[in-house]
Structure formats: C-alpha cells, structure tokens
CSV table of C-alpha atoms and ligand atoms in Angstrom, one decimal:
chain,number,residue,atom,x,y,z
A,1,MET,CA,40.1,-30.5,66.6
A,2,LYS,CA,42.8,-29.3,69.4
A,3,LYS,CA,44.9,-32.3,71.0
A,4,LYS,CA,46.6,-33.3,73.7
A,5,LEU,CA,49.7,-32.2,75.4
A,6,PHE,CA,51.7,-34.9,77.4
A,7,VAL,CA,54.6,-33.7,79.9
A,8,LEU,CA,57.2,-36.1,80.9
A,9,SER,CA,59.5,-35.7,83.6
A,10,GLY,CA,62.6,-37.6,85.3
A,11,SER,CA,65.7,-37.6,87.3
A,12,SER,CA,68.5,-37.9,85.3
A,13,GLY,CA,69.7,-41.7,85.6
A,14,VAL,CA,66.0,-43.3,85.7
A,15,GLY,CA,66.1,-44.1,81.9
A,16,LYS,CA,63.7,-41.8,80.9
A,17,GLY,CA,64.9,-41.3,77.5
A,18,THR,CA,64.4,-45.2,76.6
A,19,VAL,CA,61.1,-45.0,78.2
A,20,ILE,CA,60.2,-42.3,75.5
A,21,ASN,CA,62.0,-43.5,73.1
A,22,GLY,CA,60.3,-46.6,73.1
A,23,PHE,CA,57.0,-45.5,73.0
A,24,LEU,CA,57.7,-43.1,70.0
A,25,LYS,CA,58.8,-46.5,68.3
A,26,ARG,CA,55.8,-47.8,69.0
A,27,ASN,CA,53.4,-44.8,68.2
A,28,PRO,CA,55.2,-42.8,65.5
A,29,ASN,CA,52.1,-40.1,65.3
A,30,TYR,CA,53.4,-38.6,68.4
A,31,SER,CA,55.6,-35.8,68.0
A,32,LEU,CA,58.5,-35.1,71.2
A,33,SER,CA,58.9,-31.0,71.5
A,34,ILE,CA,62.0,-29.6,70.2
A,35,SER,CA,63.0,-27.5,73.1
A,36,CYS,CA,65.6,-24.1,73.4
A,37,THR,CA,68.5,-24.3,75.2
A,38,THR,CA,71.8,-22.1,75.9
A,39,ARG,CA,73.9,-25.2,76.7
A,40,ASP,CA,76.4,-26.8,74.2
A,41,LYS,CA,75.7,-29.2,71.4
A,42,ARG,CA,76.7,-32.4,72.4
A,43,PRO,CA,78.5,-34.7,69.9
A,44,GLY,CA,76.4,-36.3,67.3
A,45,GLU,CA,73.2,-33.6,68.0
A,46,GLN,CA,71.6,-31.6,65.9
A,47,ASP,CA,70.3,-28.2,65.9
A,48,GLY,CA,66.7,-27.5,65.2
A,49,VAL,CA,66.4,-31.5,65.7
A,50,ASN,CA,67.4,-32.1,69.6
A,51,TYR,CA,67.4,-28.1,70.3
A,52,PHE,CA,67.3,-25.2,69.4
A,53,TYR,CA,70.4,-23.7,70.1
A,54,LEU,CA,70.5,-20.3,71.8
A,55,THR,CA,73.4,-18.0,73.3
A,56,ARG,CA,71.8,-16.6,76.3
A,57,ASP,CA,71.3,-13.3,75.0
A,58,GLU,CA,69.0,-14.5,72.7
A,59,PHE,CA,67.5,-16.8,75.0
A,60,GLU,CA,66.9,-14.1,77.5
A,61,LYS,CA,65.5,-11.9,74.7
A,62,SER,CA,62.5,-14.2,74.1
A,63,ILE,CA,61.9,-14.3,77.6
A,64,LYS,CA,60.9,-10.6,77.4
A,65,ASN,CA,59.0,-11.0,74.0
A,66,GLY,CA,57.0,-13.7,76.3
A,67,GLU,CA,57.5,-16.4,73.8
A,68,PHE,CA,58.2,-19.0,76.6
A,69,LEU,CA,55.3,-21.1,77.6
A,70,GLU,CA,57.9,-22.2,80.5
A,71,TRP,CA,61.5,-21.8,81.2
A,72,ALA,CA,63.9,-22.8,83.7
A,73,GLU,CA,67.1,-22.8,84.7
A,74,PHE,CA,68.7,-26.4,84.7
A,75,ALA,CA,72.4,-27.2,85.9
A,76,GLN,CA,74.1,-23.6,84.8
A,77,ASN,CA,71.9,-23.3,81.3
A,78,LEU,CA,68.9,-22.2,80.4
A,79,TYR,CA,66.0,-24.4,79.0
A,80,GLY,CA,62.9,-23.6,77.8
A,81,THR,CA,59.3,-24.5,75.4
A,82,LYS,CA,58.5,-22.0,72.7
A,83,ARG,CA,54.8,-21.1,73.2
A,84,ALA,CA,53.7,-21.3,68.9
A,85,PHE,CA,55.6,-24.6,68.8
A,86,VAL,CA,53.2,-26.1,70.8
A,87,ASP,CA,50.2,-24.2,69.7
A,88,LYS,CA,51.4,-25.0,66.0
A,89,CYS,CA,51.9,-29.1,66.5
A,90,LEU,CA,48.5,-28.9,68.7
A,91,ASN,CA,46.6,-26.8,65.9
A,92,ASN,CA,47.7,-29.3,63.3
A,93,GLY,CA,46.1,-31.7,65.0
A,94,LYS,CA,49.2,-33.5,66.6
A,95,ASP,CA,49.1,-35.1,70.2
A,96,LEU,CA,53.0,-33.8,71.7
A,97,ILE,CA,54.9,-34.9,74.3
A,98,LEU,CA,57.0,-32.3,76.3
A,99,GLU,CA,60.1,-33.9,77.9
A,100,ILE,CA,61.2,-31.3,80.6
A,101,GLU,CA,62.6,-31.1,84.3
A,102,THR,CA,59.9,-30.7,86.6
A,103,VAL,CA,59.6,-27.3,87.5
A,104,GLY,CA,59.0,-26.1,84.1
A,105,ALA,CA,56.6,-28.9,83.7
A,106,LEU,CA,54.4,-27.4,86.7
A,107,LYS,CA,54.7,-24.2,85.2
A,108,VAL,CA,53.3,-25.8,82.2
A,109,LYS,CA,50.0,-27.5,84.1
A,110,GLU,CA,49.5,-23.5,85.5
A,111,GLN,CA,48.7,-22.2,82.1
A,112,MET,CA,47.3,-24.9,80.4
A,113,PRO,CA,45.2,-27.2,83.1
A,114,GLU,CA,44.1,-29.6,80.4
A,115,ALA,CA,48.2,-30.5,80.1
A,116,VAL,CA,48.8,-34.5,81.7
A,117,LEU,CA,52.2,-34.6,83.6
A,118,ILE,CA,53.7,-38.1,83.9
A,119,PHE,CA,56.5,-38.1,85.7
A,120,ILE,CA,59.1,-41.2,85.7
A,121,ALA,CA,60.4,-42.4,89.1
A,122,PRO,CA,63.6,-44.3,89.9
A,123,PRO,CA,62.8,-47.7,91.7
A,124,SER,CA,64.1,-46.1,95.0
A,125,LEU,CA,66.3,-43.3,95.6
A,126,GLU,CA,68.8,-46.3,97.5
A,127,GLU,CA,68.9,-48.2,94.1
A,128,LEU,CA,69.3,-44.7,92.3
A,129,GLU,CA,72.1,-44.3,94.9
A,130,HIS,CA,73.6,-47.5,94.4
A,131,ARG,CA,73.3,-47.1,90.8
A,132,LEU,CA,74.9,-43.4,90.9
A,133,ARG,CA,78.0,-44.8,93.2
A,134,ASN,CA,78.7,-47.7,90.5
A,135,ARG,CA,79.6,-45.5,87.9
A,136,HIS,CA,82.6,-44.1,89.8
A,137,THR,CA,82.3,-41.7,87.9
A,138,GLU,CA,81.6,-38.8,90.5
A,139,ASP,CA,82.9,-37.8,93.4
A,140,GLU,CA,81.0,-37.5,96.4
A,141,ALA,CA,79.5,-34.0,97.1
A,142,THR,CA,78.1,-34.4,93.1
A,143,ILE,CA,76.5,-37.6,94.3
A,144,GLN,CA,75.0,-35.8,97.2
A,145,LYS,CA,74.3,-32.7,95.0
A,146,ARG,CA,72.6,-34.9,92.2
A,147,LEU,CA,70.1,-36.9,94.9
A,148,SER,CA,69.0,-34.2,96.6
A,149,ALA,CA,68.0,-32.5,93.4
A,150,VAL,CA,66.5,-35.7,92.8
A,151,ARG,CA,64.6,-35.4,96.2
A,152,GLU,CA,63.4,-32.3,95.0
A,153,GLU,CA,62.4,-33.5,92.0
A,154,ILE,CA,60.4,-36.7,94.3
A,155,GLU,CA,58.1,-34.3,95.9
A,156,ARG,CA,57.2,-31.7,92.5
A,157,ALA,CA,56.5,-34.8,91.2
A,158,LYS,CA,53.3,-34.9,93.8
A,159,LYS,CA,51.4,-32.5,91.9
A,160,TYR,CA,51.8,-34.6,88.6
A,161,ASP,CA,49.1,-36.6,87.2
A,162,TYR,CA,50.7,-39.6,87.4
A,163,THR,CA,54.2,-41.5,88.4
A,164,ILE,CA,55.2,-44.7,86.7
A,165,VAL,CA,58.3,-46.3,89.1
A,166,ASN,CA,61.0,-47.4,86.3
A,167,ASP,CA,62.0,-50.7,87.9
A,168,GLU,CA,61.7,-52.5,84.4
A,169,VAL,CA,62.1,-50.5,80.8
A,170,ASP,CA,59.5,-52.5,78.5
A,171,SER,CA,56.5,-52.9,81.6
A,172,ALA,CA,57.0,-48.8,81.6
A,173,ILE,CA,56.7,-48.2,78.1
A,174,LEU,CA,54.0,-50.3,77.8
A,175,LYS,CA,52.3,-48.0,81.4
A,176,LEU,CA,53.3,-45.0,79.5
A,177,GLU,CA,51.3,-45.9,76.4
A,178,GLU,CA,48.7,-47.0,78.6
A,179,ILE,CA,48.2,-43.6,79.8
A,180,ILE,CA,48.5,-41.4,77.3
A,181,LYS,CA,46.4,-43.5,75.1
A,182,LYS,CA,43.5,-43.4,77.8
A,183,GLU,CA,44.1,-39.9,77.8
A,184,ALA,CA,43.9,-39.3,74.7
A,185,ALA,CA,41.2,-41.0,73.7
A,186,ASN,CA,39.2,-39.1,76.6
A,187,VAL,CA,39.2,-35.2,74.7
B,1,LIG,P1,69.8,-32.3,79.0
B,1,LIG,O1,71.3,-31.0,78.9
B,1,LIG,O2,70.2,-33.4,79.8
B,1,LIG,O3,69.5,-32.4,77.1
B,1,LIG,O4,68.7,-31.6,79.7
B,1,LIG,C1,68.7,-31.5,81.1
B,1,LIG,C2,67.3,-31.3,81.7
B,1,LIG,O5,66.4,-30.1,80.9
B,1,LIG,C3,66.6,-32.4,81.5
B,1,LIG,O6,65.4,-32.7,82.5
B,1,LIG,C4,65.6,-32.0,80.4
B,1,LIG,O7,64.2,-33.3,80.6
B,1,LIG,C5,65.7,-30.6,81.0
B,1,LIG,N1,64.8,-30.4,79.5
B,1,LIG,C6,65.1,-30.0,78.2
B,1,LIG,N2,64.1,-29.3,77.3
B,1,LIG,C7,63.5,-28.3,78.6
B,1,LIG,C8,62.6,-27.2,78.6
B,1,LIG,O8,62.3,-27.0,77.2
B,1,LIG,N3,62.4,-26.6,79.4
B,1,LIG,C9,62.2,-27.2,80.7
B,1,LIG,N4,61.9,-26.6,81.9
B,1,LIG,N5,63.4,-28.5,80.7
B,1,LIG,C10,63.9,-28.8,79.7
C-alpha cells in the first residue's frame, strides 16, 4: 500500500530539529528523507546519513535530468529531494518525512496534493528577534536579513495544512504526533 508523505518546515532558531527528532524517537517506524545539498559537510555529518553531498555541477546535472521532486536555493547553496528516494520509501510501505524549507515544500504540494504540509512556527516574531539578539552572534544587518526571511516563510506557511507553534518542545512533539497519526490513518 502506498504510504503518506509529510513535509515539515520551520525557520532556523525555532527548534524544528528538536521537535522532529523527539517525534522520531517516539515513532521509529517513520523515515526521514535524506536530501542532496551542495553545502559543505559540517563536523560530525556523514554522506548518505545527513545528506548526499554533491558538487554544484553534479546537482545541476540532476536538475537537468529531472531527478528532483523539488529543489531550492537556500543561503547560497542548493538543496533538493530526489524523486526516486521518495518513491522507493513510499512504495516500500514507509511513511516518510521531508524536512525542507518552504519554497521546496510548496513545489512538493503542487506535484503531490496528498502530501501533508506542517509548519513549525516560533511563538512570535518578537520572541525570535529576542532570541537572535541574545545570542550576540550576528550583527544587526544579519539579524534583519534573518527576520525578513522568517516573515517570508510565515507568509508561505499560510498555504500549509497545519501550523504548530513551538512554545514548549514536549507539547509541540505531541501535537506533531497527533497530526501525523490522524493523517496517516486517513489514507
Ligand atoms: P541546513 O544547511 O541547516 O542543514 O539546512 C538549511 C535549510 O535547508 C533548512 O531550512 C532545511 O529545512 C532546508 N533543506 C534541507 N534539505 C532540503 C531539501 O531537500 N529541499 C529543500 N527545499 N530544502 C531543504
């Protein structure tokens, strides 16, 4: 039986990774898709585990060959989900989660209207701004750039099926579980 595709997005700084990992720990039968990227490997990351790391040339060839279900440029790097990877998981009876940014997520929805889009939102923009400023790691121009990117993402998220406000991690994990279980049962 063909399974469901869940697409999760959230701005950086909202704790999206923590929520998704919390869900996967409680629900090990769900798979997380492995994307392709042209960005450099971070310390501790592994090829074929965190991402498939491609050169820009390799990535562009795959775009030309129509291999991507979706792809997008983010912070000067290309990110994309291979169609074959998704089809293989779904046809093998696995519900699959994609953790991708909002431009790519809306491209998935255009091609697969049955995909369920879930946005993990910060409690408020003011709160996010406060968190960014308190880290003292970015200058004012960078903070402004990041906030305007978040505003754009929140605008795109209006087209999502669900929004979870991450004001408390444990309850965000439970909300995510509730949505995914309800949708997974509703094939
Ligand atoms: P990072 O470089 O921090 O791992 O990811 C940066 C951003 O790229 C995150 O918002 C992440 O959700 C997004 N991303 C990761 N994989 C994909 C993908 O396959 N497609 C798209 N559109 N975005 C992705």
